[in-house]
Short mmCIF file of C-alpha atoms in Angstrom, two decimals:
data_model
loop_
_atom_site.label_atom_id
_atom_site.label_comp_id
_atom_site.label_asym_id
_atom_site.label_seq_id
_atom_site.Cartn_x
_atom_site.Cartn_y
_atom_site.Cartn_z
CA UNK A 1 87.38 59.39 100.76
CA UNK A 2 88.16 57.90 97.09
CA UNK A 3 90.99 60.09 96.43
CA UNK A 4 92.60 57.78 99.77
CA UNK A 5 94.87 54.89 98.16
CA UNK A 6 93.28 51.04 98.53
CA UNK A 7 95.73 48.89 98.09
CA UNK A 8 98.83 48.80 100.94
CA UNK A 9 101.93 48.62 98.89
CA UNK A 10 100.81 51.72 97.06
CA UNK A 11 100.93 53.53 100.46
CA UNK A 12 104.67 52.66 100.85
CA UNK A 13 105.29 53.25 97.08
CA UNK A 14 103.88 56.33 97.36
CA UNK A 15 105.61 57.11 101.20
CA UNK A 16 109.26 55.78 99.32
CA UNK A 17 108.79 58.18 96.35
CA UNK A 18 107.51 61.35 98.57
CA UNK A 19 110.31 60.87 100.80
CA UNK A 20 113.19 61.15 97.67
CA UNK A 21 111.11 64.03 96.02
CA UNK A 22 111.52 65.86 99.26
CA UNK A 23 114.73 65.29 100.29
CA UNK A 24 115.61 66.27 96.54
CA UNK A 25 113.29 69.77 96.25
CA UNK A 26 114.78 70.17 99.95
CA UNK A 27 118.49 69.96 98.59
CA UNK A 28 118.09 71.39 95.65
CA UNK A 29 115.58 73.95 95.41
CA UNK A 30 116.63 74.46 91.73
CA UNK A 31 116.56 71.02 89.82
CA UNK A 32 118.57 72.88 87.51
CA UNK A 33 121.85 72.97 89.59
CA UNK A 34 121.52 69.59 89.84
CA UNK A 35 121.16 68.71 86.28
CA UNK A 36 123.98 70.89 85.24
CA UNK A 37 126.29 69.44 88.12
CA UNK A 38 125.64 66.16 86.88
CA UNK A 39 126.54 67.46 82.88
CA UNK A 40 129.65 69.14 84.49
CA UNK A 41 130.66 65.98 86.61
CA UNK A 42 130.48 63.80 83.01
CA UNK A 43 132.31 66.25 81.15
CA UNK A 44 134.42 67.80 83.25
CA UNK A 45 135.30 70.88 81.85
CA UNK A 46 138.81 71.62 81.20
CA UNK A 47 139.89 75.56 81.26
CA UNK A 48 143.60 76.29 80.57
CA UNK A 49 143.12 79.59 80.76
CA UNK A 50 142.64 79.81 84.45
CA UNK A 51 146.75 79.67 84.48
CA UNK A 52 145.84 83.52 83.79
CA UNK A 53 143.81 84.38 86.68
CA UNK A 54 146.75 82.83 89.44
CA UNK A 55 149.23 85.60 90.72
CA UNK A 56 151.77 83.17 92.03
CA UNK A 57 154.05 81.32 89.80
CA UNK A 58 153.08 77.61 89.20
CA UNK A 59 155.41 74.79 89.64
CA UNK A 60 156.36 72.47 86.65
CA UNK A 61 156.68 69.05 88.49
CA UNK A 62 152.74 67.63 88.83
CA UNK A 63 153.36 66.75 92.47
CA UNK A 64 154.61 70.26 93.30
CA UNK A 65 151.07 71.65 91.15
CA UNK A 66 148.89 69.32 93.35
CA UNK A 67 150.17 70.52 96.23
CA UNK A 68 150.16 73.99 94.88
CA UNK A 69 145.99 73.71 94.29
CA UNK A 70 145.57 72.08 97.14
CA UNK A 71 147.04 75.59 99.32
CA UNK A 72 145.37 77.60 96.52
CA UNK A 73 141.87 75.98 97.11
CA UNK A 74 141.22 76.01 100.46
CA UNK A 75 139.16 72.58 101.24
CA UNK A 76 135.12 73.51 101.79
CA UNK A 77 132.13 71.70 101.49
CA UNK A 78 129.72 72.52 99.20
CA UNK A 79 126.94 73.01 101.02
CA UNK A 80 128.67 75.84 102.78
CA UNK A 81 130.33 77.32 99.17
CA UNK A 82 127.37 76.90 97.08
CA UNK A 83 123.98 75.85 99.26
CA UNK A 84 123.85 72.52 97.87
CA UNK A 85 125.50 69.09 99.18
CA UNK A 86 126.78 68.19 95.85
CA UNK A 87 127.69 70.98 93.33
CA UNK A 88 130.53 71.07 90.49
CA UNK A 89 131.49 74.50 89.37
CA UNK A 90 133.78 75.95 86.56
CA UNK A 91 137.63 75.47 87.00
CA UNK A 92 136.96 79.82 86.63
CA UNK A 93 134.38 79.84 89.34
CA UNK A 94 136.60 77.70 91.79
CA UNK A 95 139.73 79.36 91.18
CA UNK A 96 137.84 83.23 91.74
CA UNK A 97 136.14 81.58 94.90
CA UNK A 98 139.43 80.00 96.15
CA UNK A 99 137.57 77.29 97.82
CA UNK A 100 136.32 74.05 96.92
CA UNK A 101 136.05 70.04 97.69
CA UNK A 102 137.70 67.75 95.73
CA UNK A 103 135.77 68.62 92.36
CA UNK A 104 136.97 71.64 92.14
CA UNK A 105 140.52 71.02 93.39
CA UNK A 106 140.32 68.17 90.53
CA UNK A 107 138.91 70.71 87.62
CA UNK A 108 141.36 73.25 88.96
CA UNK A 109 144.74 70.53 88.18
CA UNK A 110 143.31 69.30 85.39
CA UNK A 111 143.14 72.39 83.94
CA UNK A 112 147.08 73.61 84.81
CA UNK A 113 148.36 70.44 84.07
CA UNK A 114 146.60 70.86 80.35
CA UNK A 115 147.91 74.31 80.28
CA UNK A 116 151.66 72.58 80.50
CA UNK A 117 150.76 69.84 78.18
CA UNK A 118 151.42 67.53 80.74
CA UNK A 119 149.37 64.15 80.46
CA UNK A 120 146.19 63.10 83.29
CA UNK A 121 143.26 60.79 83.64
CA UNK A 122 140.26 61.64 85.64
CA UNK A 123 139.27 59.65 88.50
CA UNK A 124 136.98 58.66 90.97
CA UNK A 125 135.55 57.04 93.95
CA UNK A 126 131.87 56.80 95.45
CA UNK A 127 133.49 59.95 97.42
CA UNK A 128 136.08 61.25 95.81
CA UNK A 129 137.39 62.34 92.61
CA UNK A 130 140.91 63.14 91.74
CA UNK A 131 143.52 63.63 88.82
CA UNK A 132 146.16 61.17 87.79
CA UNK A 133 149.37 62.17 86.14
CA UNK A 134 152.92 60.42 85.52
CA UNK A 135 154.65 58.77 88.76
CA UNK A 136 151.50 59.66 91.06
CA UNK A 137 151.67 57.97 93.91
CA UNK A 138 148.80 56.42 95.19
CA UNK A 139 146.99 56.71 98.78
CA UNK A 140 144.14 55.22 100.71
CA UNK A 141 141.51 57.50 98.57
CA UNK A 142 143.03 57.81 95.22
CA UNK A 143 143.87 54.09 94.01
CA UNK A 144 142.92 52.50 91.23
CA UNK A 145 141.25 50.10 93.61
CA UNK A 146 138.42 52.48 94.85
CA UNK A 147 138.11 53.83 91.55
CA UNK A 148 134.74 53.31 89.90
CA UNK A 149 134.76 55.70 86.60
CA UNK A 150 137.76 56.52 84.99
CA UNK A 151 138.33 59.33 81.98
CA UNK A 152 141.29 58.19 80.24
CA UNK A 153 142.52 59.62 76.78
CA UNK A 154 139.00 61.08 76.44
CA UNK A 155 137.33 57.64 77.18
CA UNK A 156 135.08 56.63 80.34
CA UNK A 157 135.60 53.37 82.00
CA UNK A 158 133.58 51.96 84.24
CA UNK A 159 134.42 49.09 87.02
CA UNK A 160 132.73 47.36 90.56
CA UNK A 161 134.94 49.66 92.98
CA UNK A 162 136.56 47.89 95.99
CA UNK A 163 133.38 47.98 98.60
CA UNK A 164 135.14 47.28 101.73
CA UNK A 165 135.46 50.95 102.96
CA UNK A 166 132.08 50.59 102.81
CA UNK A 167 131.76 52.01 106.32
CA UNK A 168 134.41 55.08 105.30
CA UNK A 169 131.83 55.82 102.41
CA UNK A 170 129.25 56.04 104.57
CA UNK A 171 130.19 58.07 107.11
CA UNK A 172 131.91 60.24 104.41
CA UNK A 173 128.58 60.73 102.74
CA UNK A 174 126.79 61.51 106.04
CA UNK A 175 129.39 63.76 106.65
CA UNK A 176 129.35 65.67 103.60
CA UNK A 177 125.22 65.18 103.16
CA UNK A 178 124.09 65.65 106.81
CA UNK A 179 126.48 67.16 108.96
CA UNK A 180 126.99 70.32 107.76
CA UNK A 181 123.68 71.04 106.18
CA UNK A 182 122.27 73.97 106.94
CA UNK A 183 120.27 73.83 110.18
CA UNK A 184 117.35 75.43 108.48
CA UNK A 185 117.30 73.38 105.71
CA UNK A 186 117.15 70.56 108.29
CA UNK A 187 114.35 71.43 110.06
CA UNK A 188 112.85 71.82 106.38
CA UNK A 189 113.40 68.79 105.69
CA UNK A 190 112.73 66.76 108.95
CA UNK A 191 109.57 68.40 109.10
CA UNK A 192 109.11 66.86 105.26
CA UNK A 193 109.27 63.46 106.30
CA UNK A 194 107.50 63.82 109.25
CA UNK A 195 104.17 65.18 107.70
CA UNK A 196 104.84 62.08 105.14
CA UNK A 197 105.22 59.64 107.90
CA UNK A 198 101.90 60.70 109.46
CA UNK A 199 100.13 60.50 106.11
CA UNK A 200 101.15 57.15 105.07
CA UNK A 201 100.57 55.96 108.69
CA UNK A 202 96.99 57.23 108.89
CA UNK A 203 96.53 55.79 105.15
CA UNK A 204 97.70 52.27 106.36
CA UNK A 205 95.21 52.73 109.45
CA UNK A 206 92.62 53.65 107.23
CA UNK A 207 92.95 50.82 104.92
CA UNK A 208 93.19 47.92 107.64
#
């Protein structure tokens, strides 16, 4: 029994950093994706020559080529696109797929409105992101107010984001994280927690 931990706070130590390691490997069977998502999500990569790879003619007024993307990239979440809750592909990859959350909506503009020499920033929220361009008006989700990171003439900025949607961010996040994962991947991962539950319970019995 001297592989069993001694001391009690290493038992929820250990039980806290089991329970992220599993919920990660669970999510993201490939650390890789998420490494390169989170590369991706600092750089953002910019690809005007997606502009080649839409049939339709694109607008020249910015509003008119948001709301063209938006019809062009039909909203899904990426755990049904891509397996993962939280992936960020090519502007390439989401225009061939033609679906997409925000990130790729965001990639996609970015990307046209480059193509036209038109001037953006980057945005984004705790869950959102989003591209800013001349006269822009702003909404509930895309304000400077809820803005936490900003990309502006090449440079990040960072700032406390307004926190009283608080409860909006969290259901958002469940929403996106949770709700439609996989129902597999949830048993996976319930079953996870529960084996480390019982282990850390009988370690604290054992060590009373």
């Amino acid at each position: 029994m001297n592989i069993l931990i001694k001391e009690k706070w290493k038992i929820y130590v250990f039980a806290y950093i089991a329970f992220l390691f599993w919920t990660f490997i669970v999510c993201y069977p490939n650390p890789y994706v998420f490494i390169r998502n989170f590369v991706r999500y600092i750089h953002f990569p910019i690809d005007v020559s997606v502009v080649d790879l839409i049939d339709a003619e694109i607008p020249d007024d910015p509003s008119e080529i948001e709301k063209f993307v938006k019809k062009l990239i039909v909203y899904e979440y990426d755990w049904t696109n891509y397996g993962v809750p939280w992936f960020v592909p090519t502007p390439k990859d989401a225009i061939i797929r033609q679906k997409g959350d925000c990130e790729s909506r965001a990639m996609v503009l970015a990307s046209i409105l480059s193509a036209k020499n038109i001037p953006y920033n980057i945005k984004a929220s705790l869950v959102h992101i989003w591209v800013e361009y001349p006269n822009k008006k702003p909404t509930k989700s895309e304000n400077d107010d809820v803005s936490y990171i900003s990309k502006i003439d090449g440079k990040y900025r960072l700032k406390l984001p307004d926190l009283s949607q608080w409860e909006k961010y969290i259901l958002t996040d469940k929403e996106m994280f949770w709700d439609v994962m996989p129902k597999h991947r949830k048993i996976i991962m319930v079953s996870g927690w529960t084996f480390i539950l019982i282990l850390a319970c009988f370690l604290y019995i054992y060590n009373r």
